[in-house]
Short mmCIF file of C-alpha atoms in Angstrom, two decimals:
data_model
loop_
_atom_site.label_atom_id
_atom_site.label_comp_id
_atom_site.label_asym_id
_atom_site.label_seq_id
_atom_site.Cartn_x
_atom_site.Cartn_y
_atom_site.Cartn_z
CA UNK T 274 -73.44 -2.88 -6.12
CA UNK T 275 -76.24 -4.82 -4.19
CA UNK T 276 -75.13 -2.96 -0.62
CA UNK T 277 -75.02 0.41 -1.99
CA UNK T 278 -78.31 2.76 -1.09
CA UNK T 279 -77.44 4.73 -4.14
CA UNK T 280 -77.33 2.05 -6.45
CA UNK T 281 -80.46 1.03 -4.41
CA UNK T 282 -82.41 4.59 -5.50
CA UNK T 283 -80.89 4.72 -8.97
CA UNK T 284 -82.29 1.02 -8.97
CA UNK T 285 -86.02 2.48 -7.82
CA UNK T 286 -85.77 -0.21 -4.83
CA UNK T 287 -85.79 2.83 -2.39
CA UNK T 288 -87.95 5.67 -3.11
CA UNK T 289 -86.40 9.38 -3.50
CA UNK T 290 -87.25 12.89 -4.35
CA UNK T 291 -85.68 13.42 -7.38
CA UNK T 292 -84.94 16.76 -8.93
CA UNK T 293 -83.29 15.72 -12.19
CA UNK T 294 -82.10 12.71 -13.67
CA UNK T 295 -80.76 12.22 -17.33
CA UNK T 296 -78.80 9.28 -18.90
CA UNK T 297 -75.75 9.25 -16.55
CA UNK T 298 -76.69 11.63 -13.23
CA UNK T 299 -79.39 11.20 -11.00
CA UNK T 300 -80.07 14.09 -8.32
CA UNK T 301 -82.53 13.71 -5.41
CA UNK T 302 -83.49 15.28 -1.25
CA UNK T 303 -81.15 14.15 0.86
CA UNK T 304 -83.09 12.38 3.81
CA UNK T 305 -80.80 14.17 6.35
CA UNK T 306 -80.68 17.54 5.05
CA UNK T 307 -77.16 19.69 6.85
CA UNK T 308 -79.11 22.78 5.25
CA UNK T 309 -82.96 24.12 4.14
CA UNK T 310 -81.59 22.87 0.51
CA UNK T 311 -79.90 19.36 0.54
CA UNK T 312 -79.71 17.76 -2.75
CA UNK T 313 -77.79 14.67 -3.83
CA UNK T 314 -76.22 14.54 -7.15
CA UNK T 315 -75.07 11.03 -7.86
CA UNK T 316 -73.87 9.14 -11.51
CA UNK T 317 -75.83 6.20 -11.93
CA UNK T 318 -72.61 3.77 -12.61
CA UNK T 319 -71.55 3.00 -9.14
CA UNK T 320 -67.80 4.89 -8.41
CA UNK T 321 -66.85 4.24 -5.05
CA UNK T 322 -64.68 8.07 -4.88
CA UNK T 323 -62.97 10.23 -7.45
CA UNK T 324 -60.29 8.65 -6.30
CA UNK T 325 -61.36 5.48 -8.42
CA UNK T 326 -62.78 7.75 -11.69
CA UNK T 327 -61.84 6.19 -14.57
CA UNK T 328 -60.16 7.82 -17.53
CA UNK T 329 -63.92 7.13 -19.45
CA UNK T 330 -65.94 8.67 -16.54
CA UNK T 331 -64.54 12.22 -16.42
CA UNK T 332 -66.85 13.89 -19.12
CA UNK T 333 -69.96 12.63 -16.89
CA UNK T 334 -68.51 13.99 -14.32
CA UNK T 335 -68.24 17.27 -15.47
CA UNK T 336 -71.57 16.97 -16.62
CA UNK T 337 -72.39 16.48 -12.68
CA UNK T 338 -71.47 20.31 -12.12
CA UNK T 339 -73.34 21.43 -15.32
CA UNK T 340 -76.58 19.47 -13.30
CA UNK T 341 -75.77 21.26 -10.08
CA UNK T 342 -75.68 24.63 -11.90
CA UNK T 343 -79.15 23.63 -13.65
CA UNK T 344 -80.50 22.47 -10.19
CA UNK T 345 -79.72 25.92 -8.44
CA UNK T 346 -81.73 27.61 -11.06
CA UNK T 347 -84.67 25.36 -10.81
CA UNK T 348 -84.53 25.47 -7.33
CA UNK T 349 -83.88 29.59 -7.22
CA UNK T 350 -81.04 29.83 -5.23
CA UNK T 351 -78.41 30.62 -7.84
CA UNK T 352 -78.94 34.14 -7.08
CA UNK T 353 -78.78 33.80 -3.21
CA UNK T 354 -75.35 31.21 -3.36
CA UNK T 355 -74.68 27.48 -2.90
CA UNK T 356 -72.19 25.07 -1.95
CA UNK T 357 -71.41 22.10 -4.56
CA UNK T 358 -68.99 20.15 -2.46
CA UNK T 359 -67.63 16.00 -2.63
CA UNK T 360 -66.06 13.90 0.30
CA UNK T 361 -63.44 11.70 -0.68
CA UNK T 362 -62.54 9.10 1.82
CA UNK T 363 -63.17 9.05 6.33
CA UNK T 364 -61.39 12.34 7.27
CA UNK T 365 -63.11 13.85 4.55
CA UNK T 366 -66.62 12.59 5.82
CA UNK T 367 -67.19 9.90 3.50
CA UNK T 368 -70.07 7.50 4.23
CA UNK T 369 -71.59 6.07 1.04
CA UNK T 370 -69.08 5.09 -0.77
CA UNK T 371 -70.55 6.03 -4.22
CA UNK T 372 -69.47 9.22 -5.79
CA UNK T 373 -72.02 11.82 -4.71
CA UNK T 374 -71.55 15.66 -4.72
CA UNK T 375 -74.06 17.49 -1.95
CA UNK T 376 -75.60 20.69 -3.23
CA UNK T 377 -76.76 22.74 -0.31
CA UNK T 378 -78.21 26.33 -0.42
CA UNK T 379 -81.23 28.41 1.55
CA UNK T 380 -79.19 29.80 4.50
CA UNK T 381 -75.62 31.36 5.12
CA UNK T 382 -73.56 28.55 5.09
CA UNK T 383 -70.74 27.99 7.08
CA UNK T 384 -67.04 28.11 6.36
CA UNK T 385 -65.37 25.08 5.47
CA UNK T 386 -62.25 24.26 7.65
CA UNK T 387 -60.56 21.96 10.39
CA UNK T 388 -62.56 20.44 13.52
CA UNK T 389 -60.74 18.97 16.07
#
């Protein structure tokens, strides 16, 4: 998708920090880190949610969590805890709408719940 700033990174038209890519996944920084360890792990075909996964895209993204659990390691906090987490649509928080899971780690994280 020419609007999408992931597609835009996977592309190499915007720069990134990555932290692993293979043949499907691509995982970089995020530039507005929520937490000391913000990484983005995104597949490089352009899904707009889970919502609109395809039958044929399901093994990738399983692979996605198999990435995130390789990505703690590297990045030593699989000992310490992290947060693999996806928004799927506004109430949820979505804002790119390109399937991305955040993987955040190096503090106590919150809990998860309701805001008002």
């Amino acid at each position: 998708m020419s609007d999408c700033i992931f597609c835009k990174i996977i592309a190499g038209e915007l720069p990134s920090k990555k932290v692993y890519e293979d043949e499907q996944i691509v995982a970089f920084h995020d530039i507005q880190p929520a937490s000391p360890i913000h990484v983005l792990i995104i597949p490089k075909k352009h899904i707009a949610s889970l919502a609109d996964a395809g039958e044929e895209d399901w093994n990738m993204i399983g692979q996605i969590q198999r990435a995130a659990a390789q990505i703690a390691r590297e990045l030593e906090v699989e000992e310490s805890g992290y947060r693999v987490i996806t928004n799927i649509g506004a109430n949820a928080g979505q804002i790119v709408h390109h399937l991305h899971y955040h993987l955040m780690a190096g503090a106590r994280l919150s809990p998860l719940g309701v805001h008002n």
